[in-house]
Short mmCIF file of C-alpha atoms and ligand atoms in Angstrom, two decimals:
data_model
loop_
_atom_site.label_atom_id
_atom_site.label_comp_id
_atom_site.label_asym_id
_atom_site.label_seq_id
_atom_site.Cartn_x
_atom_site.Cartn_y
_atom_site.Cartn_z
CA UNK R 1 15.85 15.40 12.52
CA UNK R 2 12.73 17.49 12.25
CA UNK R 3 9.48 15.49 12.58
CA UNK R 4 6.42 17.02 10.99
CA UNK R 5 2.85 15.72 11.12
CA UNK R 6 0.78 18.47 9.45
CA UNK R 7 0.79 19.91 5.95
CA UNK R 8 0.90 23.40 7.43
CA UNK R 9 4.27 22.61 9.07
CA UNK R 10 5.58 20.57 6.14
CA UNK R 11 5.85 23.33 3.53
CA UNK R 12 8.15 25.64 5.56
CA UNK R 13 10.22 22.63 6.64
CA UNK R 14 10.81 21.38 3.07
CA UNK R 15 11.40 24.90 1.78
CA UNK R 16 14.05 25.47 4.43
CA UNK R 17 15.87 22.30 3.32
CA UNK R 18 15.56 23.08 -0.38
CA UNK R 19 16.98 26.55 0.23
CA UNK R 20 20.32 24.92 1.06
CA UNK R 21 20.48 22.09 -1.48
CA UNK R 22 18.73 19.19 -3.18
CA UNK R 23 16.08 17.12 -1.42
CA UNK R 24 15.52 13.36 -1.75
CA UNK R 25 12.35 11.60 -0.61
CA UNK R 26 12.15 8.02 0.64
CA UNK R 27 8.45 7.10 0.94
CA UNK R 28 7.80 4.26 3.43
CA UNK R 29 5.05 2.75 5.54
CA UNK R 30 7.42 2.45 8.50
CA UNK R 31 8.42 -0.76 10.33
CA UNK R 32 11.82 0.05 8.90
CA UNK R 33 14.37 -2.66 8.13
CA UNK R 34 17.76 -2.79 6.39
CA UNK R 35 16.02 -2.59 3.01
CA UNK R 36 14.57 0.81 3.91
CA UNK R 37 17.89 1.95 5.37
CA UNK R 38 19.57 1.04 2.07
CA UNK R 39 17.14 3.46 0.37
CA UNK R 40 17.98 6.16 2.90
CA UNK R 41 21.73 5.63 2.41
CA UNK R 42 21.41 5.89 -1.38
CA UNK R 43 19.30 9.00 -0.96
CA UNK R 44 21.96 10.56 1.27
CA UNK R 45 24.61 9.89 -1.37
CA UNK R 46 22.49 11.46 -4.06
CA UNK R 47 21.09 14.58 -2.40
CA UNK R 48 22.02 17.20 0.16
CA UNK R 49 18.98 16.50 2.33
CA UNK R 50 16.80 13.44 2.87
CA UNK R 51 13.13 13.40 3.83
CA UNK R 52 11.50 10.10 4.80
CA UNK R 53 7.74 9.69 4.93
CA UNK R 54 6.11 7.14 7.21
CA UNK R 55 2.46 6.66 6.39
CA UNK R 56 0.50 3.40 6.48
CA UNK R 57 -1.68 4.25 3.52
CA UNK R 58 -5.20 2.85 4.04
CA UNK R 59 -6.08 3.22 0.35
CA UNK R 60 -3.60 0.56 -0.75
CA UNK R 61 -5.00 -2.15 1.55
CA UNK R 62 -7.94 -4.29 0.44
CA UNK R 63 -10.92 -4.84 2.75
CA UNK R 64 -9.59 -8.24 3.88
CA UNK R 65 -5.95 -7.22 4.12
CA UNK R 66 -3.65 -6.37 7.02
CA UNK R 67 -4.19 -2.61 7.50
CA UNK R 68 -4.93 -2.96 11.22
CA UNK R 69 -2.20 -5.52 11.84
CA UNK R 70 0.46 -3.69 9.82
CA UNK R 71 3.39 -3.04 12.22
CA UNK R 72 3.57 0.53 13.53
CA UNK R 73 6.67 1.60 15.50
CA UNK R 74 7.15 5.31 14.94
CA UNK R 75 9.47 5.90 17.93
CA UNK R 76 11.82 3.08 16.91
CA UNK R 77 11.73 4.09 13.23
CA UNK R 78 12.42 7.67 14.15
CA UNK R 79 15.51 6.66 16.15
CA UNK R 80 16.81 4.61 13.20
CA UNK R 81 16.35 7.55 10.81
CA UNK R 82 18.04 9.95 13.19
CA UNK R 83 21.14 7.73 13.15
CA UNK R 84 21.09 7.70 9.33
CA UNK R 85 21.25 11.49 9.17
CA UNK R 86 17.74 12.05 7.83
CA UNK R 87 16.77 15.73 7.96
CA UNK R 88 12.99 15.48 7.86
CA UNK R 89 10.46 12.86 8.92
CA UNK R 90 7.00 13.37 7.43
CA UNK R 91 4.54 11.33 9.50
CA UNK R 92 1.00 12.53 8.80
CA UNK R 93 -2.22 11.01 10.15
CA UNK R 94 -4.74 9.40 7.77
CA UNK R 95 -7.03 12.43 8.32
CA UNK R 96 -4.24 14.79 7.25
CA UNK R 97 -3.68 12.88 4.00
CA UNK R 98 -7.34 12.06 3.26
CA UNK R 99 -9.46 14.76 4.92
CA UNK R 100 -13.26 14.67 5.00
CA UNK R 101 -14.53 14.94 1.43
CA UNK R 102 -11.41 13.49 -0.22
CA UNK R 103 -12.56 12.12 -3.59
CA UNK R 104 -9.66 11.67 -6.02
CA UNK R 105 -8.17 8.41 -7.22
CA UNK R 106 -5.26 7.78 -9.59
CA UNK R 107 -5.47 4.61 -11.64
CA UNK R 108 -2.57 3.56 -13.87
CA UNK R 109 -3.62 1.15 -16.63
CA UNK R 110 -1.31 -1.48 -18.13
CA UNK R 111 1.52 -1.95 -15.64
CA UNK R 112 -0.95 -2.14 -12.73
CA UNK R 113 -2.71 -5.10 -14.32
CA UNK R 114 -1.72 -8.71 -13.64
CA UNK R 115 0.74 -9.96 -11.01
CA UNK R 116 -0.09 -8.19 -7.69
CA UNK R 117 -2.70 -6.06 -9.48
CA UNK R 118 -4.75 -9.18 -10.17
CA UNK R 119 -4.57 -10.48 -6.60
CA UNK R 120 -4.96 -7.11 -4.86
CA UNK R 121 -7.65 -5.12 -6.72
CA UNK R 122 -7.27 -1.38 -6.11
CA UNK R 123 -3.87 -1.76 -4.45
CA UNK R 124 -1.91 0.09 -7.13
CA UNK R 125 -4.54 2.84 -7.34
CA UNK R 126 -3.89 3.41 -3.65
CA UNK R 127 -0.12 3.40 -4.18
CA UNK R 128 -0.22 5.73 -7.21
CA UNK R 129 -2.57 8.11 -5.41
CA UNK R 130 -0.54 8.36 -2.22
CA UNK R 131 2.82 8.61 -3.99
CA UNK R 132 1.49 11.40 -6.20
CA UNK R 133 0.31 13.19 -3.05
CA UNK R 134 3.65 12.60 -1.30
CA UNK R 135 5.53 14.03 -4.29
CA UNK R 136 3.31 17.10 -4.29
CA UNK R 137 3.53 17.48 -0.51
CA UNK R 138 7.31 17.12 -0.16
CA UNK R 139 8.29 18.28 -3.67
CA UNK R 140 11.56 16.32 -3.75
CA UNK R 141 14.17 16.51 -6.49
CA UNK R 142 14.57 12.74 -6.47
CA UNK R 143 12.84 9.78 -4.84
CA UNK R 144 13.90 6.26 -3.88
CA UNK R 145 11.88 3.02 -3.92
CA UNK R 146 12.83 -0.62 -3.33
CA UNK R 147 13.00 -3.03 -6.25
CA UNK R 148 11.32 -5.74 -4.18
CA UNK R 149 8.10 -4.01 -5.19
CA UNK R 150 9.15 -3.99 -8.85
CA UNK R 151 5.61 -3.62 -10.17
CA UNK R 152 4.98 -0.73 -7.79
CA UNK R 153 8.08 1.00 -9.15
CA UNK R 154 6.80 0.54 -12.72
CA UNK R 155 3.41 1.97 -11.71
CA UNK R 156 5.01 5.00 -10.02
CA UNK R 157 7.29 5.70 -13.01
CA UNK R 158 4.34 5.50 -15.42
CA UNK R 159 2.22 7.75 -13.18
CA UNK R 160 5.00 10.34 -12.81
CA UNK R 161 5.53 10.41 -16.59
CA UNK R 162 1.83 10.56 -17.40
CA UNK R 163 1.00 13.30 -14.89
CA UNK R 164 4.08 15.49 -15.55
CA UNK R 165 4.83 15.44 -11.85
CA UNK R 166 6.95 18.09 -10.21
CA UNK R 167 10.02 15.83 -10.06
CA UNK R 168 12.41 17.13 -12.73
CA UNK R 169 12.26 13.96 -14.86
CA UNK R 170 11.38 10.30 -14.59
CA UNK R 171 15.04 9.35 -14.06
CA UNK R 172 14.60 11.10 -10.71
CA UNK R 173 12.71 8.00 -9.52
CA UNK R 174 15.38 5.56 -8.39
CA UNK R 175 14.95 1.83 -7.81
CA UNK R 176 17.24 0.31 -5.18
CA UNK R 177 18.17 -3.41 -5.34
CA UNK R 178 16.51 -5.85 -2.93
CA UNK R 179 18.26 -6.35 0.41
CA UNK R 180 18.15 -10.01 1.47
CA UNK R 181 18.53 -11.90 4.72
CA UNK R 182 21.48 -14.34 5.01
CA UNK R 183 19.29 -17.19 3.67
CA UNK R 184 18.16 -15.11 0.69
CA UNK R 185 14.70 -14.05 1.85
CA UNK R 186 13.94 -10.52 0.63
CA UNK R 187 13.58 -8.13 3.56
CA UNK R 188 10.00 -7.00 4.14
CA UNK R 189 8.10 -5.49 7.02
CA UNK R 190 5.64 -8.38 6.59
CA UNK R 191 8.34 -10.96 7.43
CA UNK R 192 7.59 -10.00 11.05
CA UNK R 193 4.28 -11.89 10.73
CA UNK R 194 6.08 -15.23 10.20
CA UNK R 195 6.42 -17.78 13.01
CA UNK R 196 9.84 -19.46 13.35
CA UNK R 197 8.65 -22.44 11.28
CA UNK R 198 7.11 -20.23 8.63
CA UNK R 199 10.26 -18.12 8.50
CA UNK R 200 12.30 -21.27 7.80
CA UNK R 201 9.85 -22.24 5.03
CA UNK R 202 10.00 -18.74 3.55
CA UNK R 203 13.65 -19.22 2.56
CA UNK R 204 12.40 -21.69 -0.06
CA UNK R 205 11.02 -18.76 -2.08
CA UNK R 206 14.36 -17.25 -3.21
CA UNK R 207 16.00 -20.67 -3.27
CA UNK R 208 13.42 -22.22 -5.61
CA UNK R 209 13.33 -19.07 -7.73
CA UNK R 210 17.09 -19.31 -8.26
CA UNK R 211 16.71 -23.01 -9.13
CA UNK R 212 13.99 -22.16 -11.66
CA UNK R 213 16.17 -19.46 -13.22
CA UNK R 214 19.02 -21.96 -13.53
CA UNK R 215 16.68 -24.36 -15.37
CA UNK R 216 15.52 -21.59 -17.71
CA UNK R 217 19.15 -20.63 -18.37
CA UNK R 218 19.86 -24.28 -19.18
CA UNK R 219 17.13 -24.14 -21.83
CA UNK R 220 14.18 -25.75 -20.04
CA UNK R 221 10.91 -24.22 -21.29
CA UNK R 222 8.97 -21.80 -19.08
CA UNK R 223 5.81 -23.91 -19.44
CA UNK R 224 7.48 -26.70 -17.48
CA UNK R 225 9.75 -24.62 -15.20
CA UNK R 226 7.01 -22.33 -13.80
CA UNK R 227 4.52 -25.07 -12.78
CA UNK R 228 7.46 -27.01 -11.30
CA UNK R 229 8.45 -23.91 -9.29
CA UNK R 230 4.90 -23.64 -7.93
CA UNK R 231 5.01 -27.33 -7.01
CA UNK R 232 8.35 -26.94 -5.21
CA UNK R 233 7.03 -24.00 -3.18
CA UNK R 234 3.91 -25.94 -2.14
CA UNK R 235 6.10 -28.93 -1.33
CA UNK R 236 8.36 -26.70 0.80
CA UNK R 237 5.38 -25.62 2.92
CA UNK R 238 3.82 -22.60 1.22
CA UNK R 239 0.02 -22.76 1.37
CA UNK R 240 -0.59 -21.25 -2.05
CA UNK R 241 1.16 -19.53 -4.92
CA UNK R 242 -0.63 -16.48 -6.34
CA UNK R 243 1.58 -16.30 -9.39
CA UNK R 244 4.94 -17.39 -10.81
CA UNK R 245 5.43 -15.52 -14.07
CA UNK R 246 8.03 -14.21 -16.46
CA UNK R 247 7.63 -10.57 -17.45
CA UNK R 248 9.78 -7.97 -19.13
CA UNK R 249 11.31 -5.80 -16.40
CA UNK R 250 10.56 -2.47 -18.11
CA UNK R 251 6.95 -2.74 -19.27
CA UNK R 252 5.90 -5.91 -17.40
CA UNK R 253 4.72 -7.51 -20.66
CA UNK R 254 4.63 -11.32 -20.38
CA UNK R 255 7.67 -13.02 -21.93
CA UNK R 256 7.89 -16.61 -23.08
CA UNK R 257 11.36 -17.49 -21.81
CA UNK R 258 14.76 -16.15 -20.89
CA UNK R 259 14.67 -13.21 -23.34
CA UNK R 260 16.85 -10.19 -22.48
CA UNK R 261 15.30 -8.00 -19.77
CA UNK R 262 13.09 -10.81 -18.43
CA UNK R 263 12.43 -11.13 -14.71
CA UNK R 264 10.81 -13.88 -12.69
CA UNK R 265 8.00 -12.61 -10.43
CA UNK R 266 6.50 -14.73 -7.65
CA UNK R 267 3.91 -14.16 -4.92
CA UNK R 268 3.22 -16.97 -2.46
CA UNK R 269 1.41 -17.30 0.85
CA UNK R 270 2.29 -18.94 4.16
CA UNK R 271 -0.62 -18.81 6.58
CA UNK R 272 -1.96 -15.26 6.36
CA UNK R 273 1.32 -13.82 5.08
CA UNK R 274 1.83 -13.03 1.41
CA UNK R 275 5.45 -12.81 0.27
CA UNK R 276 6.65 -11.45 -3.07
CA UNK R 277 10.01 -11.56 -4.80
CA UNK R 278 11.50 -10.94 -8.23
CA UNK R 279 14.82 -11.73 -9.87
CA UNK R 280 16.44 -11.19 -13.27
CA UNK R 281 16.43 -14.20 -15.59
CA UNK R 282 19.81 -14.41 -17.25
CA UNK R 283 19.57 -16.17 -20.58
O1 LIG W 1 6.40 0.50 -0.66
C1 LIG W 1 5.77 1.07 0.26
O2 LIG W 1 6.15 1.05 1.42
C2 LIG W 1 4.47 1.80 -0.08
O3 LIG W 1 3.76 1.13 -1.05
C3 LIG W 1 4.69 3.28 -0.46
C4 LIG W 1 5.51 3.42 -1.73
C5 LIG W 1 5.40 3.99 0.68
C6 LIG W 1 3.34 3.95 -0.70
O4 LIG W 1 2.53 3.88 0.43
#
């Protein structure tokens, strides 16, 4: 695996790979877990070469968020990617990505609003901006993102469509299903923040979401199921629930109940850790 940290070295490295086949990109912020490795494995199936980026993007963290605490383990990540047969690791510094004088921001209206967009102002601008830059830097044929960050995926698809990005078409942006721990908790680099007690509590998130979906499927109205879900999460030990909402999976428009295409989206906090999850609501 070739590790590259400067734009000057990146272009020849990606061109060399593209000369002998298709190139897939898996953008990450590192602290890799099985969820990331699932993205890498899908990318390997789909393309001749795989590039992974590891960049903890300061622009997608709010002033009071965990930028400094975010786990960084480049040597370990690099070893994991080597085993997975990744050809290129793109690991730039913040100065390389946002040099002195950097002044451009990409803001995607609509799908960025509500859900995490309401609780994390500016977050999706930071994501859209860095992903646009990563696409232009690496110039992949296809790219892979986890469905745990469903809203992020919707923002990236909208941005790629709207800006006519260099990827051949929007279908080139692939969502990969959530990878879960044995007790159902969605894998996330932020799970590392949880104490043993908090980790046990966290399992209530997928469990109570599944229970809420079962009630919706049985015909209980969303206006009673969603507040009850919030109550169950608080009861289980979560400190607060940022949102528990039903939205259409494609455009993230609010839906009233278990209509086709609906997903349940939840964000809840334990101590300083904010966990998110989403699941399809089968009517
Ligand atoms: O999902 C992530 O890890 C990040 O938001 C991404 C897509 C790599 C952009 O920094």
